[in-house]
CSV table of C-alpha atoms and ligand atoms in Angstrom, one decimal:
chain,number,residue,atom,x,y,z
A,23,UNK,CA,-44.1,157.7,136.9
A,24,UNK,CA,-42.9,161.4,137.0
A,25,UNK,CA,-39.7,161.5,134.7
A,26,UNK,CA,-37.9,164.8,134.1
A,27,UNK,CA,-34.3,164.5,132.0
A,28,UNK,CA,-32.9,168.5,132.0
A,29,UNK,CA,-31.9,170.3,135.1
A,30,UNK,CA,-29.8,172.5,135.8
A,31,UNK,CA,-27.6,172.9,139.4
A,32,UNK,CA,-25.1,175.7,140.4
A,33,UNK,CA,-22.4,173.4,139.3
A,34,UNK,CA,-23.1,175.3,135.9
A,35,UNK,CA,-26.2,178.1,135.5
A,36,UNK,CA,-28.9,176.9,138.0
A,37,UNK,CA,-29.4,178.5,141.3
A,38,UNK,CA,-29.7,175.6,143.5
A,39,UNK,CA,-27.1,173.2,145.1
A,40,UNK,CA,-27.6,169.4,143.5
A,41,UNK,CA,-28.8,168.3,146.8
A,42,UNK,CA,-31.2,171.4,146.5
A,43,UNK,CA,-32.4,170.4,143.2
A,44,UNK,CA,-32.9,167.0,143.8
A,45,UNK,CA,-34.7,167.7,147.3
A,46,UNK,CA,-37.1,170.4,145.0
A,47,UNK,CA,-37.3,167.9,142.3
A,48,UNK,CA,-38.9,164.7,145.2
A,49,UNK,CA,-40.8,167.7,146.2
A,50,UNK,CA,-42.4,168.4,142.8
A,51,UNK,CA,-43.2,164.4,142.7
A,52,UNK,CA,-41.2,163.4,140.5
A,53,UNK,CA,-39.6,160.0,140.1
A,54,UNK,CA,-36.9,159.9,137.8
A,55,UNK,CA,-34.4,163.1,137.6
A,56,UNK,CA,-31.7,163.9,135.0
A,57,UNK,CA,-29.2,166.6,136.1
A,58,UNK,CA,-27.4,168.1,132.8
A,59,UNK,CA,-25.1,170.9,134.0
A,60,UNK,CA,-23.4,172.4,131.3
A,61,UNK,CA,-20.4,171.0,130.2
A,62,UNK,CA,-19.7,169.9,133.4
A,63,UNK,CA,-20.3,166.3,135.7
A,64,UNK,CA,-18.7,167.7,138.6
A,65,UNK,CA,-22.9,167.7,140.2
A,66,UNK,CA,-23.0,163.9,140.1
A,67,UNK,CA,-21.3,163.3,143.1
A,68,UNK,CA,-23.5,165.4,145.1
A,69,UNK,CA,-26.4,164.7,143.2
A,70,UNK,CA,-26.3,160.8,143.5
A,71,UNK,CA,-26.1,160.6,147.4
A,72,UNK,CA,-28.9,163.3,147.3
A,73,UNK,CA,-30.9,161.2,145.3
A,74,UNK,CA,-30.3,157.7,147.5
A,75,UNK,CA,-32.0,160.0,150.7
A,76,UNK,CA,-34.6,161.5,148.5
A,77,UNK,CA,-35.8,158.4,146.9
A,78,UNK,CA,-35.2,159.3,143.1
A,79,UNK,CA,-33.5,157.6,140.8
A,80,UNK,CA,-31.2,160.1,139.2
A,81,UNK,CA,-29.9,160.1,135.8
A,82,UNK,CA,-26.6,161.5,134.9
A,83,UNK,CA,-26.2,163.5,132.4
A,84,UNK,CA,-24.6,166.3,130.5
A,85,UNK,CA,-25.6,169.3,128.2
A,86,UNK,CA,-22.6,169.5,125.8
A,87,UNK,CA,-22.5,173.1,123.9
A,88,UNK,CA,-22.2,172.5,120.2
A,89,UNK,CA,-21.6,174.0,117.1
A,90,UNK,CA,-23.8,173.2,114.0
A,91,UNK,CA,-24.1,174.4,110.5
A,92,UNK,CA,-27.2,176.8,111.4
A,93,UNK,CA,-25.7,178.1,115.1
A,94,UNK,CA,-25.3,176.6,118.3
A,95,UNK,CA,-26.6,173.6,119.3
A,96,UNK,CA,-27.2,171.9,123.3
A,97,UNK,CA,-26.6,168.2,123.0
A,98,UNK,CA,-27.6,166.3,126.3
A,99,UNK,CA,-25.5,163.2,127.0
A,100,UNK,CA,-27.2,160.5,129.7
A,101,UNK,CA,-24.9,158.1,131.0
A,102,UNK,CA,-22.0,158.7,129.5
A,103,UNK,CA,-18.7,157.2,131.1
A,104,UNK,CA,-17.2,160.6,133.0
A,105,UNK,CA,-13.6,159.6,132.8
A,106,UNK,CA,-14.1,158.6,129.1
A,107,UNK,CA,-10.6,160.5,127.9
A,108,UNK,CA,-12.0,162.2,124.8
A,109,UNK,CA,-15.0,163.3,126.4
A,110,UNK,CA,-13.6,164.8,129.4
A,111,UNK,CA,-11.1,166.0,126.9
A,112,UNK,CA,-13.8,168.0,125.2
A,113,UNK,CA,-15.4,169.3,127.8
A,114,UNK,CA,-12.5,170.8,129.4
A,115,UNK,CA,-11.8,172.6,126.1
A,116,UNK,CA,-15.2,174.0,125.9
A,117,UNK,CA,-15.2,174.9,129.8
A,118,UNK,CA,-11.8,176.7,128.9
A,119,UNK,CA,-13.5,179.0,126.0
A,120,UNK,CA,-16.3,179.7,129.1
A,121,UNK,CA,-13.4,180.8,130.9
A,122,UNK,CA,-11.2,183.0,128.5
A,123,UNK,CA,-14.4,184.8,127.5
A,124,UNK,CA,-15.6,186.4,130.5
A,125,UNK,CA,-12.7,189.1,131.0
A,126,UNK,CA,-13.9,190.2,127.5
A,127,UNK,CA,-17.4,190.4,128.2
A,128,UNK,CA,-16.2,192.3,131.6
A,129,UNK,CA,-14.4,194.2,129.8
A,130,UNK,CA,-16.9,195.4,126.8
A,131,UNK,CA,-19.7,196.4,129.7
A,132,UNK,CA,-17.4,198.3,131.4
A,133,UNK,CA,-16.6,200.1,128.1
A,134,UNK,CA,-20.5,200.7,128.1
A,135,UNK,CA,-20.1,202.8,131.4
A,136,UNK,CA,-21.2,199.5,133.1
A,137,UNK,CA,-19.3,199.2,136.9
A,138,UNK,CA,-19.1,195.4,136.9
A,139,UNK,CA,-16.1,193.7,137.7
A,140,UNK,CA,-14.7,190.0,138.1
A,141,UNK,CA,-15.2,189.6,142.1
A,142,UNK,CA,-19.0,190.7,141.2
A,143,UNK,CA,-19.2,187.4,139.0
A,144,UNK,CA,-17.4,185.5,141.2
A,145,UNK,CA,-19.5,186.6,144.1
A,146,UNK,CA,-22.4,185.1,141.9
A,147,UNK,CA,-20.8,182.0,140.1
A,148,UNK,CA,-19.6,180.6,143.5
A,149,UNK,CA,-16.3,179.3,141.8
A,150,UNK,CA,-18.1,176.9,139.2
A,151,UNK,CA,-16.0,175.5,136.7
A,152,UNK,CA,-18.7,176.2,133.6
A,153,UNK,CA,-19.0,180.3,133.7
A,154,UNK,CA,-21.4,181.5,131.6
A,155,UNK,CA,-23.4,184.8,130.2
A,156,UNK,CA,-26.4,183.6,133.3
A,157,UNK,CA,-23.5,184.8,135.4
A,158,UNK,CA,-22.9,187.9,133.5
A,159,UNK,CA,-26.1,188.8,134.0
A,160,UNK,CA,-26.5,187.6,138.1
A,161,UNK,CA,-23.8,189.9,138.7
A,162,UNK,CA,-25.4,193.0,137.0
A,163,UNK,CA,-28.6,192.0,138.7
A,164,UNK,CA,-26.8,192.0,141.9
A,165,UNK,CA,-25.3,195.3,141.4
A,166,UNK,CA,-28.4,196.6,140.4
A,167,UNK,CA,-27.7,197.6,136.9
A,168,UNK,CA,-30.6,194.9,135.5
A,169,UNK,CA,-34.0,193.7,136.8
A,170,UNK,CA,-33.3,190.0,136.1
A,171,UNK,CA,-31.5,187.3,133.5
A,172,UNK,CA,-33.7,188.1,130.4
A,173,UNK,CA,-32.9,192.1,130.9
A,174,UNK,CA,-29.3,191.5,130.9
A,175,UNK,CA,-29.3,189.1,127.7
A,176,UNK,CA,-31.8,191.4,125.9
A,177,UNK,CA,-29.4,194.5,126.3
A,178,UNK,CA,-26.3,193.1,126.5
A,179,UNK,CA,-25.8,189.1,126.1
A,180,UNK,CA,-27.6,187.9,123.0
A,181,UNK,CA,-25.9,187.4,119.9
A,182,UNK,CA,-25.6,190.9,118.0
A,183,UNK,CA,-25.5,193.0,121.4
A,184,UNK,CA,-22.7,194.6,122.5
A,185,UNK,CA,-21.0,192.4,125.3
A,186,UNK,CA,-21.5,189.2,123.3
A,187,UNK,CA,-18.9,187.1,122.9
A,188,UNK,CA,-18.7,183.6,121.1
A,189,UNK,CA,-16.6,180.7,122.7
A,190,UNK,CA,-15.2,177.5,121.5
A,191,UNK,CA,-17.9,174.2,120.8
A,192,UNK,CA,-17.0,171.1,119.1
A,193,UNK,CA,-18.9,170.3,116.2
A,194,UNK,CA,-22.3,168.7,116.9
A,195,UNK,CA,-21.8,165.4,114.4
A,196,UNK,CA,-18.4,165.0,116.5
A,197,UNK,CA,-19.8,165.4,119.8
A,198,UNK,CA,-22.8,163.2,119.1
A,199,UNK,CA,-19.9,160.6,118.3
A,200,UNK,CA,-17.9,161.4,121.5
A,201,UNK,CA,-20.6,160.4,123.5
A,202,UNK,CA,-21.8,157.7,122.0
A,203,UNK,CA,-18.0,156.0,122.1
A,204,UNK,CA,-18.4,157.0,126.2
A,205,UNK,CA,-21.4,154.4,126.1
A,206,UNK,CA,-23.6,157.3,126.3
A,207,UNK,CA,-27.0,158.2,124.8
A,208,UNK,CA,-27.2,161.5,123.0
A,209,UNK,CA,-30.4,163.7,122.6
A,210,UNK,CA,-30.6,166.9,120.6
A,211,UNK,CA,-32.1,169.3,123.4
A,212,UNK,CA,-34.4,171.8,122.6
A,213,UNK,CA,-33.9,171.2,118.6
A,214,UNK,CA,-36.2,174.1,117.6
A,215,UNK,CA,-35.8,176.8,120.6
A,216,UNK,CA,-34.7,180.0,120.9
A,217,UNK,CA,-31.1,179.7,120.6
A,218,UNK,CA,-31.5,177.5,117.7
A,219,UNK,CA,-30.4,180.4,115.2
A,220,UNK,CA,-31.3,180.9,111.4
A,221,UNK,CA,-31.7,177.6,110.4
A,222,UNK,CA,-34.6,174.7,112.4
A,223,UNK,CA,-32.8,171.1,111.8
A,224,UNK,CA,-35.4,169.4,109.5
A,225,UNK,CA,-36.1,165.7,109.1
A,226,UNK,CA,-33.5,165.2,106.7
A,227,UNK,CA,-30.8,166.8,109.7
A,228,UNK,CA,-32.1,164.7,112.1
A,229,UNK,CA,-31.8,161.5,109.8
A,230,UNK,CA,-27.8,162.7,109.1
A,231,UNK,CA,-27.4,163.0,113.1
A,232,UNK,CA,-28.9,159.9,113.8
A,233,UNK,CA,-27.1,158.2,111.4
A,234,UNK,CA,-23.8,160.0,112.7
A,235,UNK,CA,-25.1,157.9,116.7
A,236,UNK,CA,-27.8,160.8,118.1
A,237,UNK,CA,-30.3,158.6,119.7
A,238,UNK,CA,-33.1,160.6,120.2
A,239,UNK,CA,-34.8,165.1,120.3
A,240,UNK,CA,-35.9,166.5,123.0
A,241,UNK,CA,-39.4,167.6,121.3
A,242,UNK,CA,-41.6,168.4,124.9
A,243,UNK,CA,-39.5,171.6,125.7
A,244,UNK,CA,-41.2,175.6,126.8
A,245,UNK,CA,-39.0,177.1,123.6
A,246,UNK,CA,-41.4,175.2,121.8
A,247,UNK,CA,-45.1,176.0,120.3
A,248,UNK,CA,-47.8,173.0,121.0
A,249,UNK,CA,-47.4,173.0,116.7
A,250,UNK,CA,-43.8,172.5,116.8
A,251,UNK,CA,-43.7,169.9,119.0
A,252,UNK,CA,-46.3,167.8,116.9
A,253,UNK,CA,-44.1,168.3,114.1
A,254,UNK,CA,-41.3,167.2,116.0
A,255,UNK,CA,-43.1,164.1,117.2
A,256,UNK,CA,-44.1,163.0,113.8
A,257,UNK,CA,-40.2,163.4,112.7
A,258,UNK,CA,-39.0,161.8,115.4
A,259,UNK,CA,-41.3,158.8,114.9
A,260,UNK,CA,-40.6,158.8,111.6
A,261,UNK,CA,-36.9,158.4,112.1
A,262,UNK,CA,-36.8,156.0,115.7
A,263,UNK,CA,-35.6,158.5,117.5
A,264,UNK,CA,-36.3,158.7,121.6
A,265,UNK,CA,-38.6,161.5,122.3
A,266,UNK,CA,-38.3,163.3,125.2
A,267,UNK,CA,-39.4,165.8,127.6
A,268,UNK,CA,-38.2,167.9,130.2
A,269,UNK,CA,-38.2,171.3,132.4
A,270,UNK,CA,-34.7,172.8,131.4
A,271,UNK,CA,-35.1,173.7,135.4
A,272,UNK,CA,-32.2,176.9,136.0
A,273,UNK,CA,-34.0,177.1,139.7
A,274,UNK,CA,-34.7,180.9,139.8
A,275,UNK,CA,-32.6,181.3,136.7
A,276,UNK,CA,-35.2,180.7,133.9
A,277,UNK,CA,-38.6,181.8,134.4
A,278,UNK,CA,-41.7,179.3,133.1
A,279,UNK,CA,-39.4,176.2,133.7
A,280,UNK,CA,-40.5,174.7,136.9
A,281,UNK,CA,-39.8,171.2,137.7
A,282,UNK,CA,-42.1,168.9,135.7
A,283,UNK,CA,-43.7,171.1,133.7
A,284,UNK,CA,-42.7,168.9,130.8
A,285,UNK,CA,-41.7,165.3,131.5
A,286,UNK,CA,-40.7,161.8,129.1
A,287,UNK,CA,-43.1,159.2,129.0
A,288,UNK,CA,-41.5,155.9,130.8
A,289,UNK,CA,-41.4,154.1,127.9
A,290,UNK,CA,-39.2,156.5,125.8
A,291,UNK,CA,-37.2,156.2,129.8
A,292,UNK,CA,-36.9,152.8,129.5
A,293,UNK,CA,-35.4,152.9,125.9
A,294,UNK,CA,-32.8,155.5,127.1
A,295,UNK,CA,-31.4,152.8,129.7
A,296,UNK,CA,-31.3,150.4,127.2
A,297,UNK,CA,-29.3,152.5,124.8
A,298,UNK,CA,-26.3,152.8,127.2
A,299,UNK,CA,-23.6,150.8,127.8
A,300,UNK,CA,-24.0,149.3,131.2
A,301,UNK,CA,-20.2,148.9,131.2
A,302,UNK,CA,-19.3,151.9,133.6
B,406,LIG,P1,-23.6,180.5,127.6
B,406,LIG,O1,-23.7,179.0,128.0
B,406,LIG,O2,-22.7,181.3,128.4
B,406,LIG,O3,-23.5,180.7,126.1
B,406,LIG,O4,-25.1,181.0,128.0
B,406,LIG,C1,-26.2,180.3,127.5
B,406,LIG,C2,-27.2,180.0,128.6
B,406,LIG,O5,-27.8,181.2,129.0
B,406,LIG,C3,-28.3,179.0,128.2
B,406,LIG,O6,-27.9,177.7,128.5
B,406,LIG,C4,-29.4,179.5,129.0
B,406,LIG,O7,-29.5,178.7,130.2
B,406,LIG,C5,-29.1,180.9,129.4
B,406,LIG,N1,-30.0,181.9,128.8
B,406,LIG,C6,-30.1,182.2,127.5
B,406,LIG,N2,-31.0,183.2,127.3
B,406,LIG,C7,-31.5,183.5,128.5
B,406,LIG,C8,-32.5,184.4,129.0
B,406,LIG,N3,-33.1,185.3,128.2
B,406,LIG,N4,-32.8,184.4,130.3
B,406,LIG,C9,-32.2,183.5,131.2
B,406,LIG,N5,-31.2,182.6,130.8
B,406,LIG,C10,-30.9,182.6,129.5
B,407,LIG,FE1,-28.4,177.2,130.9
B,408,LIG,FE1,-29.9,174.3,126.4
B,409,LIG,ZN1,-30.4,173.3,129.6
């Protein structure tokens, strides 16, 4: 069994449709699917009946943007209850900080002789809800100003380049809690990757998180080295956490992240369905 538990549609920065992404995901032969837009469950719809005529069983899920003490942190949420009020709550607050941020980062190109302007992003975000820097960088791709994502983040979008700007995230410790009260089951994504700033969580964090309801780390993930992730087994087997593994699948958005080419063994599956609260 084939099971892959981070994807990303256009319903936040991938490039393909949820019925696209599932369609590519039966294609790639796998079984079991999560789809973990950022921020955002608006996908699930579309996703579900795409799974039903695809044949794979598709797990909803979420990839909440967090704040922790060493930067910012991706917490993936499977499961959860989507009309749980404090969730939704949440993540209508963080997709509002996606939103009052992009005029700035508009704005701060332009001031860097750059010709972009709002209908190029819109032409490229296709009226998503969860704007972000990937469609920052689309639309100066698609004006020709970059050769592709990483280009535009290197130059521009990275923390400490010019047209950076932070956003609002809730605290990890109280998102981990918000999901777990929506019956959900939360996994640390990518717990050493690029983004992960100064500071690497170390087994001592990860005990504090899972006390504070995180259920599992994501440990087989590309940002990390074939070293880090057996470090990051032993922790998380030290602990009882859920270890899994996944693309992080942008379609054409992220290159080296193809459907599959990390994927969670069934029985670390199996314990994921048991952790949630069947109740929704
Ligand atoms: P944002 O959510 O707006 O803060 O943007 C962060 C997202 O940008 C991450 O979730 C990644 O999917 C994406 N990202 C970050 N760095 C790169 C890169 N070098 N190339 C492509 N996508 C990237
Ligand atoms: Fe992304
Ligand atoms: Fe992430
Ligand atoms: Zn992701």
């Amino acid at each position: 069994m084939r099971i892959d538990l981070h994807t990303h549609s256009n319903v936040s920065d991938g490039t393909q449709t949820p019925t696209e992404l599932v369609y590519a995901a039966a294609t790639a032969g796998l079984d079991v699917m999560a789809l973990t837009d950022h921020d955002t469950t608006v996908g699930w719809g579309e996703a579900f009946a795409a799974a039903d005529e695809a044949g794979v069983t598709l797990v909803p899920g979420i990839e909440i943007s967090t704040r922790a003490p060493q930067g910012g942190a991706h917490l993936l949420a499977y499961r959860p209850d989507p009309e749980n009020a404090a969730l939704s709550d949440a993540l209508t607050r963080v997709r509002s900080g996606r939103g009052d941020r992009e005029p700035e980062m508009i704005r701060r190109l332009q001031g860097l002789g750059s010709a972009i302007t709002t209908d190029d992003v819109r032409a490229v975000s296709g009226g998503t809800e969860s704007t972000g820097r990937p469609h920052i960088a689309d639309a100066l791709v698609m004006i020709g100003e970059v050769a592709d994502r990483n280009e535009a983040f290197a130059r521009y979008l990275n923390p400490g380049q010019p047209a950076y700007v932070d956003r609002y995230a809730p605290p990890l410790t109280e998102a981990v809690g918000l999901v777990v009260a929506a019956g959900g089951v939360a996994v640390l994504a990518h717990p050493w990757g690029r983004n992960a700033g100064s500071g690497q969580p170390d087994e001592a964090t990860f005990a504090r998180l899972k006390a504070a309801g995180l259920a599992g780390i994501e440990v087989d993930h590309q940002d990390h080295s074939p070293q880090d992730r057996e470090r990051l087994r032993a922790m998380a087997i030290n602990l009882g956490l859920i270890i899994t593994g996944s693309s992080d699948h942008h379609g054409l958005g992220k290159v080296g992240h193809e459907l599959g080419c990390n994927i969670t063994d069934p029985e670390q599956y199996e314990r994921i369905l048991a952790a949630s609260t069947p109740s929704h």
